[in-house]
Amino acid sequence: MQLYQGAIFSHAPCANAVKLCELARELIEDAFGPLDPREVQDAMPPEQTAEILSVLKPKFIHHPKAKENIQGMLAELGCNLEKTYFDVPRLRTAFPGNYLKSGIAYAFHPHRDTWYSAPFCQINWWMPLYPISSENCMAIHPQYWNKPIPNSSHQYNYYRWNQQSRYNAAQHLKSDTRVQPRPKEPVELDPQFRLVCEPGAIYQFSAAQLHSTVPNTSNMTRYSVDFRTVHLDDVWTRTGAPNIDSACTGTSMGDFLKATDFSQLPPEALAFYQDGTECQLCPPA
Ligand SMILES: [Fe+2]
């Protein structure tokens, strides 16, 4: 599959993508009303914005309609829903300048999702919710597709992260002390491919691509939605992008839900990706 060889695809807005976009915008506009949500940085202190986001983001993530819209979108884009699994969509923000860059609004340093225990067959999907430009989007750094980067992913375990860090995101307002996998030496960000498309259009790329949040030099906050998918055949056959530099432990495979009935992957398939750390770090079921 071309995505496993570094290709990046984009799709024009389909009906369900537009619905997902509208749902997210409705929740955002409710949360920040009557302000234009793209200009909140000019109107309220970052502490207040962080507080609003700490309610808004989980509300979107767990909204039943969001799952239905993704299901519909995957069907419209020709995915086999019986074999496609997705995780819940995340709502992301990128504020201009230094307004709010950590914790709940973390501005992602260059990383591969596979440094964060993502499976190598994971495909990332990324969609802006309002018009964006190259000054407030995200970027892919394609020269690192087959160039290893010394990094600290060996310190990252997915289960430990879930236990200790994720739910505290809103507390990390000024700086982020959570241990995240990072490049151990400076990376050359150029050439970079900036993902710019209209609201509701969506980019698709491998979890192994090096990507980052573009420093927002515009005067508008960027709101986007992303989610991830895996295909059951690839899960079973361990088909995916090559691992050139990831050394994390644990797996996020348990987060993926079947696109038909939102059930988890078969236990035998999950077991295939477990490395023993789940026993030490997860409470018994
Ligand atoms: Fe990422």
PDB file of N, CA, C and O in Angstrom, residues 213-251:
ATOM      1  N   THR A 213       3.425  20.351  14.657  1.00  0.00           N
ATOM      2  CA  THR A 213       2.537  21.516  14.583  1.00  0.00           C
ATOM      3  C   THR A 213       3.354  22.677  14.020  1.00  0.00           C
ATOM      4  O   THR A 213       4.437  22.967  14.518  1.00  0.00           O
ATOM      5  N   VAL A 214       2.861  23.325  12.997  1.00  0.00           N
ATOM      6  CA  VAL A 214       3.535  24.506  12.449  1.00  0.00           C
ATOM      7  C   VAL A 214       3.352  25.656  13.448  1.00  0.00           C
ATOM      8  O   VAL A 214       2.224  25.886  13.901  1.00  0.00           O
ATOM      9  N   PRO A 215       4.435  26.360  13.829  1.00  0.00           N
ATOM     10  CA  PRO A 215       4.234  27.519  14.727  1.00  0.00           C
ATOM     11  C   PRO A 215       3.215  28.462  14.102  1.00  0.00           C
ATOM     12  O   PRO A 215       3.338  28.815  12.927  1.00  0.00           O
ATOM     13  N   ASN A 216       2.207  28.808  14.886  1.00  0.00           N
ATOM     14  CA  ASN A 216       1.115  29.606  14.331  1.00  0.00           C
ATOM     15  C   ASN A 216       1.530  31.074  14.242  1.00  0.00           C
ATOM     16  O   ASN A 216       1.543  31.794  15.232  1.00  0.00           O
ATOM     17  N   THR A 217       1.864  31.506  13.030  1.00  0.00           N
ATOM     18  CA  THR A 217       2.286  32.900  12.824  1.00  0.00           C
ATOM     19  C   THR A 217       1.144  33.736  12.244  1.00  0.00           C
ATOM     20  O   THR A 217       1.342  34.860  11.819  1.00  0.00           O
ATOM     21  N   SER A 218      -0.043  33.148  12.185  1.00  0.00           N
ATOM     22  CA  SER A 218      -1.211  33.905  11.722  1.00  0.00           C
ATOM     23  C   SER A 218      -1.845  34.577  12.944  1.00  0.00           C
ATOM     24  O   SER A 218      -1.330  34.459  14.056  1.00  0.00           O
ATOM     25  N   ASN A 219      -2.974  35.239  12.757  1.00  0.00           N
ATOM     26  CA  ASN A 219      -3.656  35.791  13.941  1.00  0.00           C
ATOM     27  C   ASN A 219      -4.929  35.006  14.264  1.00  0.00           C
ATOM     28  O   ASN A 219      -5.794  35.471  14.967  1.00  0.00           O
ATOM     29  N   MET A 220      -5.004  33.793  13.707  1.00  0.00           N
ATOM     30  CA  MET A 220      -6.205  32.966  13.893  1.00  0.00           C
ATOM     31  C   MET A 220      -5.839  31.632  14.549  1.00  0.00           C
ATOM     32  O   MET A 220      -4.894  30.964  14.111  1.00  0.00           O
ATOM     33  N   THR A 221      -6.624  31.235  15.525  1.00  0.00           N
ATOM     34  CA  THR A 221      -6.441  29.912  16.111  1.00  0.00           C
ATOM     35  C   THR A 221      -6.864  28.855  15.100  1.00  0.00           C
ATOM     36  O   THR A 221      -7.845  29.036  14.384  1.00  0.00           O
ATOM     37  N   ARG A 222      -6.075  27.796  15.031  1.00  0.00           N
ATOM     38  CA  ARG A 222      -6.448  26.696  14.130  1.00  0.00           C
ATOM     39  C   ARG A 222      -7.146  25.609  14.956  1.00  0.00           C
ATOM     40  O   ARG A 222      -6.670  25.219  16.023  1.00  0.00           O
ATOM     41  N   TYR A 223      -8.280  25.152  14.452  1.00  0.00           N
ATOM     42  CA  TYR A 223      -8.997  24.019  15.042  1.00  0.00           C
ATOM     43  C   TYR A 223      -8.993  22.894  14.023  1.00  0.00           C
ATOM     44  O   TYR A 223      -9.299  23.118  12.850  1.00  0.00           O
ATOM     45  N   SER A 224      -8.647  21.700  14.481  1.00  0.00           N
ATOM     46  CA  SER A 224      -8.643  20.564  13.550  1.00  0.00           C
ATOM     47  C   SER A 224      -9.104  19.317  14.283  1.00  0.00           C
ATOM     48  O   SER A 224      -9.137  19.273  15.518  1.00  0.00           O
ATOM     49  N   VAL A 225      -9.452  18.325  13.484  1.00  0.00           N
ATOM     50  CA  VAL A 225      -9.853  17.035  14.035  1.00  0.00           C
ATOM     51  C   VAL A 225      -8.944  15.987  13.421  1.00  0.00           C
ATOM     52  O   VAL A 225      -8.597  16.071  12.237  1.00  0.00           O
ATOM     53  N   ASP A 226      -8.501  15.040  14.228  1.00  0.00           N
ATOM     54  CA  ASP A 226      -7.781  13.915  13.641  1.00  0.00           C
ATOM     55  C   ASP A 226      -8.209  12.624  14.295  1.00  0.00           C
ATOM     56  O   ASP A 226      -8.703  12.617  15.422  1.00  0.00           O
ATOM     57  N   PHE A 227      -8.067  11.566  13.555  1.00  0.00           N
ATOM     58  CA  PHE A 227      -8.322  10.229  14.099  1.00  0.00           C
ATOM     59  C   PHE A 227      -7.427   9.263  13.340  1.00  0.00           C
ATOM     60  O   PHE A 227      -6.737   9.648  12.391  1.00  0.00           O
ATOM     61  N   ARG A 228      -7.420   8.027  13.779  1.00  0.00           N
ATOM     62  CA  ARG A 228      -6.529   7.037  13.199  1.00  0.00           C
ATOM     63  C   ARG A 228      -7.308   5.781  12.826  1.00  0.00           C
ATOM     64  O   ARG A 228      -8.334   5.502  13.453  1.00  0.00           O
ATOM     65  N   THR A 229      -6.809   5.045  11.845  1.00  0.00           N
ATOM     66  CA  THR A 229      -7.455   3.773  11.499  1.00  0.00           C
ATOM     67  C   THR A 229      -6.407   2.672  11.334  1.00  0.00           C
ATOM     68  O   THR A 229      -5.231   2.955  11.080  1.00  0.00           O
ATOM     69  N   VAL A 230      -6.877   1.439  11.484  1.00  0.00           N
ATOM     70  CA  VAL A 230      -6.081   0.262  11.090  1.00  0.00           C
ATOM     71  C   VAL A 230      -7.009  -0.668  10.303  1.00  0.00           C
ATOM     72  O   VAL A 230      -8.232  -0.646  10.495  1.00  0.00           O
ATOM     73  N   HIS A 231      -6.398  -1.449   9.425  1.00  0.00           N
ATOM     74  CA  HIS A 231      -7.163  -2.425   8.643  1.00  0.00           C
ATOM     75  C   HIS A 231      -6.875  -3.815   9.212  1.00  0.00           C
ATOM     76  O   HIS A 231      -5.709  -4.181   9.419  1.00  0.00           O
ATOM     77  N   LEU A 232      -7.941  -4.561   9.457  1.00  0.00           N
ATOM     78  CA  LEU A 232      -7.799  -5.861  10.124  1.00  0.00           C
ATOM     79  C   LEU A 232      -6.806  -6.794   9.417  1.00  0.00           C
ATOM     80  O   LEU A 232      -6.006  -7.464  10.066  1.00  0.00           O
ATOM     81  N   ASP A 233      -6.831  -6.841   8.102  1.00  0.00           N
ATOM     82  CA  ASP A 233      -5.901  -7.731   7.381  1.00  0.00           C
ATOM     83  C   ASP A 233      -4.451  -7.357   7.687  1.00  0.00           C
ATOM     84  O   ASP A 233      -3.595  -8.231   7.870  1.00  0.00           O
ATOM     85  N   ASP A 234      -4.197  -6.060   7.763  1.00  0.00           N
ATOM     86  CA  ASP A 234      -2.834  -5.604   8.041  1.00  0.00           C
ATOM     87  C   ASP A 234      -2.446  -5.877   9.491  1.00  0.00           C
ATOM     88  O   ASP A 234      -1.275  -6.124   9.793  1.00  0.00           O
ATOM     89  N   VAL A 235      -3.452  -5.823  10.375  1.00  0.00           N
ATOM     90  CA  VAL A 235      -3.194  -6.149  11.784  1.00  0.00           C
ATOM     91  C   VAL A 235      -2.739  -7.598  11.887  1.00  0.00           C
ATOM     92  O   VAL A 235      -1.713  -7.908  12.491  1.00  0.00           O
ATOM     93  N   TRP A 236      -3.474  -8.493  11.227  1.00  0.00           N
ATOM     94  CA  TRP A 236      -3.141  -9.919  11.296  1.00  0.00           C
ATOM     95  C   TRP A 236      -1.803 -10.240  10.646  1.00  0.00           C
ATOM     96  O   TRP A 236      -1.059 -11.086  11.124  1.00  0.00           O
ATOM     97  N   THR A 237      -1.536  -9.587   9.523  1.00  0.00           N
ATOM     98  CA  THR A 237      -0.321  -9.935   8.762  1.00  0.00           C
ATOM     99  C   THR A 237       0.880  -9.061   9.124  1.00  0.00           C
ATOM    100  O   THR A 237       1.944  -9.209   8.532  1.00  0.00           O
ATOM    101  N   ARG A 238       0.670  -8.164  10.059  1.00  0.00           N
ATOM    102  CA  ARG A 238       1.727  -7.218  10.463  1.00  0.00           C
ATOM    103  C   ARG A 238       2.273  -6.427   9.276  1.00  0.00           C
ATOM    104  O   ARG A 238       3.464  -6.169   9.169  1.00  0.00           O
ATOM    105  N   THR A 239       1.366  -6.088   8.381  1.00  0.00           N
ATOM    106  CA  THR A 239       1.745  -5.241   7.250  1.00  0.00           C
ATOM    107  C   THR A 239       1.718  -3.793   7.726  1.00  0.00           C
ATOM    108  O   THR A 239       0.849  -3.429   8.521  1.00  0.00           O
ATOM    109  N   GLY A 240       2.654  -2.984   7.276  1.00  0.00           N
ATOM    110  CA  GLY A 240       2.651  -1.581   7.683  1.00  0.00           C
ATOM    111  C   GLY A 240       3.920  -0.894   7.251  1.00  0.00           C
ATOM    112  O   GLY A 240       4.708  -1.436   6.472  1.00  0.00           O
ATOM    113  N   ALA A 241       4.114   0.298   7.770  1.00  0.00           N
ATOM    114  CA  ALA A 241       5.327   1.051   7.462  1.00  0.00           C
ATOM    115  C   ALA A 241       6.513   0.359   8.134  1.00  0.00           C
ATOM    116  O   ALA A 241       6.343  -0.304   9.160  1.00  0.00           O
ATOM    117  N   PRO A 242       7.695   0.534   7.590  1.00  0.00           N
ATOM    118  CA  PRO A 242       8.871  -0.057   8.251  1.00  0.00           C
ATOM    119  C   PRO A 242       9.201   0.663   9.554  1.00  0.00           C
ATOM    120  O   PRO A 242       8.952   1.865   9.671  1.00  0.00           O
ATOM    121  N   ASN A 243       9.712  -0.085  10.536  1.00  0.00           N
ATOM    122  CA  ASN A 243      10.172   0.541  11.777  1.00  0.00           C
ATOM    123  C   ASN A 243      11.643   0.881  11.629  1.00  0.00           C
ATOM    124  O   ASN A 243      12.482  -0.005  11.612  1.00  0.00           O
ATOM    125  N   ILE A 244      11.939   2.164  11.533  1.00  0.00           N
ATOM    126  CA  ILE A 244      13.347   2.515  11.369  1.00  0.00           C
ATOM    127  C   ILE A 244      13.981   3.076  12.645  1.00  0.00           C
ATOM    128  O   ILE A 244      15.192   3.068  12.767  1.00  0.00           O
ATOM    129  N   ASP A 245      13.147   3.519  13.605  1.00  0.00           N
ATOM    130  CA  ASP A 245      13.766   4.108  14.809  1.00  0.00           C
ATOM    131  C   ASP A 245      12.863   4.149  16.038  1.00  0.00           C
ATOM    132  O   ASP A 245      13.124   4.913  16.964  1.00  0.00           O
ATOM    133  N   SER A 246      11.796   3.360  16.079  1.00  0.00           N
ATOM    134  CA  SER A 246      10.897   3.397  17.250  1.00  0.00           C
ATOM    135  C   SER A 246      11.256   2.282  18.223  1.00  0.00           C
ATOM    136  O   SER A 246      11.448   1.145  17.799  1.00  0.00           O
ATOM    137  N   ALA A 247      11.319   2.625  19.515  1.00  0.00           N
ATOM    138  CA  ALA A 247      11.688   1.618  20.514  1.00  0.00           C
ATOM    139  C   ALA A 247      10.767   1.678  21.732  1.00  0.00           C
ATOM    140  O   ALA A 247      11.149   1.246  22.811  1.00  0.00           O
ATOM    141  N   CYS A 248       9.561   2.217  21.556  1.00  0.00           N
ATOM    142  CA  CYS A 248       8.632   2.327  22.684  1.00  0.00           C
ATOM    143  C   CYS A 248       8.042   0.955  23.007  1.00  0.00           C
ATOM    144  O   CYS A 248       8.199   0.011  22.230  1.00  0.00           O
ATOM    145  N   THR A 249       7.349   0.880  24.143  1.00  0.00           N
ATOM    146  CA  THR A 249       6.696  -0.366  24.533  1.00  0.00           C
ATOM    147  C   THR A 249       5.199  -0.113  24.734  1.00  0.00           C
ATOM    148  O   THR A 249       4.757   1.023  24.826  1.00  0.00           O
ATOM    149  N   GLY A 250       4.451  -1.230  24.805  1.00  0.00           N
ATOM    150  CA  GLY A 250       2.993  -1.103  24.880  1.00  0.00           C
ATOM    151  C   GLY A 250       2.441  -0.876  23.484  1.00  0.00           C
ATOM    152  O   GLY A 250       3.197  -0.738  22.512  1.00  0.00           O
ATOM    153  N   THR A 251       1.144  -0.861  23.386  1.00  0.00           N
ATOM    154  CA  THR A 251       0.516  -0.627  22.076  1.00  0.00           C
ATOM    155  C   THR A 251      -0.816   0.095  22.253  1.00  0.00           C
ATOM    156  O   THR A 251      -1.527  -0.129  23.239  1.00  0.00           O
TER     157      THR A 251
END
